[in-house]
PDB file of C-alpha atoms in Angstrom:
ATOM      1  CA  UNK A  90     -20.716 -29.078  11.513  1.00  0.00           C
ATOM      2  CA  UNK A  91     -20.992 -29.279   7.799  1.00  0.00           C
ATOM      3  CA  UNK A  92     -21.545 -25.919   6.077  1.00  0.00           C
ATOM      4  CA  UNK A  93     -23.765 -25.751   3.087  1.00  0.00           C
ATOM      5  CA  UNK A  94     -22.698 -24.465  -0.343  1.00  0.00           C
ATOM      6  CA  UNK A  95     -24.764 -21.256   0.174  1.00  0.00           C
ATOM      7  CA  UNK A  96     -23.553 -20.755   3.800  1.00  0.00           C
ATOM      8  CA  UNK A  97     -19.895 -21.304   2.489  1.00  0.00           C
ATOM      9  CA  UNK A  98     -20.532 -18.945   0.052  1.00  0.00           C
ATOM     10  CA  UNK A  99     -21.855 -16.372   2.659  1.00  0.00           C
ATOM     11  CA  UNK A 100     -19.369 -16.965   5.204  1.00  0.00           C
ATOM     12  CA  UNK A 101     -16.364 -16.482   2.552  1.00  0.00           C
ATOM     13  CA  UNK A 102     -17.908 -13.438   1.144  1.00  0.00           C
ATOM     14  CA  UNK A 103     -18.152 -11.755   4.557  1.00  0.00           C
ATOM     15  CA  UNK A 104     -14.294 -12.713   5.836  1.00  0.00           C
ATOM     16  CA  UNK A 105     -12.997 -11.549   2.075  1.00  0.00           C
ATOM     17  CA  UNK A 106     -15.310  -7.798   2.919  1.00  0.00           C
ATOM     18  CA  UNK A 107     -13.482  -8.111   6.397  1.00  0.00           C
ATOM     19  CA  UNK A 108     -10.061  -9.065   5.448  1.00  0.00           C
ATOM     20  CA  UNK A 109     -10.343  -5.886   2.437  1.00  0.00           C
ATOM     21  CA  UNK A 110     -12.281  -3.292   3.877  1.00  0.00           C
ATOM     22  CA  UNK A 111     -12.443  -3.625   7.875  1.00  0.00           C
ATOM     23  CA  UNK A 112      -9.528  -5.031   9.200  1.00  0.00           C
ATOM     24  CA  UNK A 113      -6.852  -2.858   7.761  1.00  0.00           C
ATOM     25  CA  UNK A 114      -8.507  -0.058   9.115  1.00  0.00           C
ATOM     26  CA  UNK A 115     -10.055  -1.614  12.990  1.00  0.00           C
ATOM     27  CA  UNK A 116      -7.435  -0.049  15.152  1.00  0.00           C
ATOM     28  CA  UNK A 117      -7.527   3.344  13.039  1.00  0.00           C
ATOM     29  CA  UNK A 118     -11.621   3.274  13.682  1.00  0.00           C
ATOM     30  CA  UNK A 119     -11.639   2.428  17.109  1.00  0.00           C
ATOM     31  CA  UNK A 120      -8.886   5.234  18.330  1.00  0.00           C
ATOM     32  CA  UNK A 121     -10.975   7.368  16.213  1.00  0.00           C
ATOM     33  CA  UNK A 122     -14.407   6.588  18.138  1.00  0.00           C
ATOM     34  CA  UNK A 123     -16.323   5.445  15.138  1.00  0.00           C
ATOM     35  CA  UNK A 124     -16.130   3.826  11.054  1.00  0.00           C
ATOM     36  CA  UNK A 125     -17.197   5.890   8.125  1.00  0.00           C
ATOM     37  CA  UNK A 126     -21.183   5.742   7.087  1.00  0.00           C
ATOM     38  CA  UNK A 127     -19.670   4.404   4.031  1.00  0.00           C
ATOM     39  CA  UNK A 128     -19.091   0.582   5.184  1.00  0.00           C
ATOM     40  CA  UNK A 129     -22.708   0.158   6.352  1.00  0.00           C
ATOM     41  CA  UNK A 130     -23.676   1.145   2.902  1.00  0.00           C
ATOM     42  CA  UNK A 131     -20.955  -1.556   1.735  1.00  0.00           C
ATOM     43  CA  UNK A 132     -22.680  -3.820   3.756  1.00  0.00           C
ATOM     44  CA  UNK A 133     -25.902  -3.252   2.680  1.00  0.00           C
ATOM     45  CA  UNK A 134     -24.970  -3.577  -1.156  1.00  0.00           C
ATOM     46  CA  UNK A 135     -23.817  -7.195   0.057  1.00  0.00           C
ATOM     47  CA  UNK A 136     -27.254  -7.923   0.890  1.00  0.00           C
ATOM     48  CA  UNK A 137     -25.650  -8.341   4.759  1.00  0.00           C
ATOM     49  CA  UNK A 138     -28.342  -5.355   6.019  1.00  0.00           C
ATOM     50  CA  UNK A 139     -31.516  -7.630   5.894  1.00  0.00           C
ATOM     51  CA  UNK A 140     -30.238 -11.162   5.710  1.00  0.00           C
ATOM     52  CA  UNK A 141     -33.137 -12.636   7.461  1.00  0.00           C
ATOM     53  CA  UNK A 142     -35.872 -10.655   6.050  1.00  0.00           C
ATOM     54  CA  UNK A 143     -37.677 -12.569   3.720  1.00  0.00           C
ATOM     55  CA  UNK A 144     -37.347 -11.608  -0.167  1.00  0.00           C
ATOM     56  CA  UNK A 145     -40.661  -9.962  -0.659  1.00  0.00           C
ATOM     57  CA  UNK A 146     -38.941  -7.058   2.126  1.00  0.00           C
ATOM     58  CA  UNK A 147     -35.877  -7.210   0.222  1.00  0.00           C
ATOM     59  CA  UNK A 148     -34.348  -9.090   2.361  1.00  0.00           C
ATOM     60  CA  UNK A 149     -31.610 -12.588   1.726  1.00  0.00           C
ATOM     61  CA  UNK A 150     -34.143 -14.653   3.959  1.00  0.00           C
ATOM     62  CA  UNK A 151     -31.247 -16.579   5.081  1.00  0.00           C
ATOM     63  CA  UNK A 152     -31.093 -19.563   7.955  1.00  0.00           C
ATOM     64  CA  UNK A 153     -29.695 -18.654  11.390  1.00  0.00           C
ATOM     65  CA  UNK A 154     -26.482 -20.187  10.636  1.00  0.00           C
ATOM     66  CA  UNK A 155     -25.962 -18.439   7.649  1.00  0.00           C
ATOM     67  CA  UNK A 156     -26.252 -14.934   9.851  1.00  0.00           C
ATOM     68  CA  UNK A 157     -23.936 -15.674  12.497  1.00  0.00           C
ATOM     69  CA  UNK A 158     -21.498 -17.469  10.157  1.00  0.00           C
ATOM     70  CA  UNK A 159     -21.384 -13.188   8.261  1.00  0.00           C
ATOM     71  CA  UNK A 160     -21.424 -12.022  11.815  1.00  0.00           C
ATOM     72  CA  UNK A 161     -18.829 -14.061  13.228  1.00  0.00           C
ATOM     73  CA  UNK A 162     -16.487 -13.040   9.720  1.00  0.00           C
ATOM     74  CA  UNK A 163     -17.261  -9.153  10.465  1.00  0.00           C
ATOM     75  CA  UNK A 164     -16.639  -9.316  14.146  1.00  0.00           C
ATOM     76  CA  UNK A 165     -13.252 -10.447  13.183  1.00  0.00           C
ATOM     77  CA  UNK A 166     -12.734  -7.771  11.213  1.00  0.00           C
ATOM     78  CA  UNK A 167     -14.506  -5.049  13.039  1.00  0.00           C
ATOM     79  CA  UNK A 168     -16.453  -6.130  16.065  1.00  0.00           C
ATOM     80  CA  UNK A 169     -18.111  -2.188  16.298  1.00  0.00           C
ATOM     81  CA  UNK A 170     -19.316  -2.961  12.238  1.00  0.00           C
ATOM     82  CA  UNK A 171     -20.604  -6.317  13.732  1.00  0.00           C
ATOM     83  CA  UNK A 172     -22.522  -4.914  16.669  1.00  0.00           C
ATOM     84  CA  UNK A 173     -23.536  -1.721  14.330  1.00  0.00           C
ATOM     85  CA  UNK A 174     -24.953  -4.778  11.673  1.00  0.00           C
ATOM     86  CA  UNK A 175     -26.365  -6.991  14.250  1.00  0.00           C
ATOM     87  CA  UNK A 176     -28.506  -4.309  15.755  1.00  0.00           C
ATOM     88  CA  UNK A 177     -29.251  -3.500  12.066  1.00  0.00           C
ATOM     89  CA  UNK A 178     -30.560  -7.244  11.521  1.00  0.00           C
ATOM     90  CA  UNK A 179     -32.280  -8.028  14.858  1.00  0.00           C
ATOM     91  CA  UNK A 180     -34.210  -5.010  15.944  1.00  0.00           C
ATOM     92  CA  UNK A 181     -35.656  -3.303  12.806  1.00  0.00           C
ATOM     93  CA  UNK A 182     -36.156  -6.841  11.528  1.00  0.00           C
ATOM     94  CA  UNK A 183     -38.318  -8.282  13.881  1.00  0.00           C
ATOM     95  CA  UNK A 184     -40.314  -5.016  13.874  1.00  0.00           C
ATOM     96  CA  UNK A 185     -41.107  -5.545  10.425  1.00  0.00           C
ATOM     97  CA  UNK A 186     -41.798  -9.165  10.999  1.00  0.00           C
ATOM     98  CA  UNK A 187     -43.970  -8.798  13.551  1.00  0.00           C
TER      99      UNK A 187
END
């Protein structure tokens, strides 16, 4: 599969968030139960909190690919922050959308 230059550029920022600010702390978080309110807001600021709602909701309206590529780089970090920003960009989303 060839990436794009934008989905390159997604997928890098999301595994450079996860290498800094998730995976150092993973094992900490999960024998603690739970990851401070503070990376969701991190994650938001990235734009990776709506990335398939379209602009005019403030969203990235990015592809498919583009998603899972972010997802896939924040599971590796954290796979409770990617489940926590999954849920985040599939349920509310498509309630808006629909």
């Amino acid at each position: 599969m060839i990436l794009t230059d934008d989905q390159t550029q997604i997928r890098d920022l999301a595994r450079d968030f996860a290498e800094r600010e998730l995976r150092p702390h993973a094992e900490a978080w999960d024998q603690q139960s739970g990851f401070p309110r503070s990376i969701m807001d991190q994650l938001g600021e990235l734009g990776f909190m709506g990335m398939l709602l379209p602009e005019e909701w403030d969203g990235l309206d990015l592809d498919t690919t583009s998603y899972l590529l972010a997802l896939e780089q924040i599971a590796w970090g954290d796979a409770s922050v990617a489940v926590a920003m999954s849920v985040h960009n599939s349920l509310p989303t498509q309630m808006i959308l629909a």
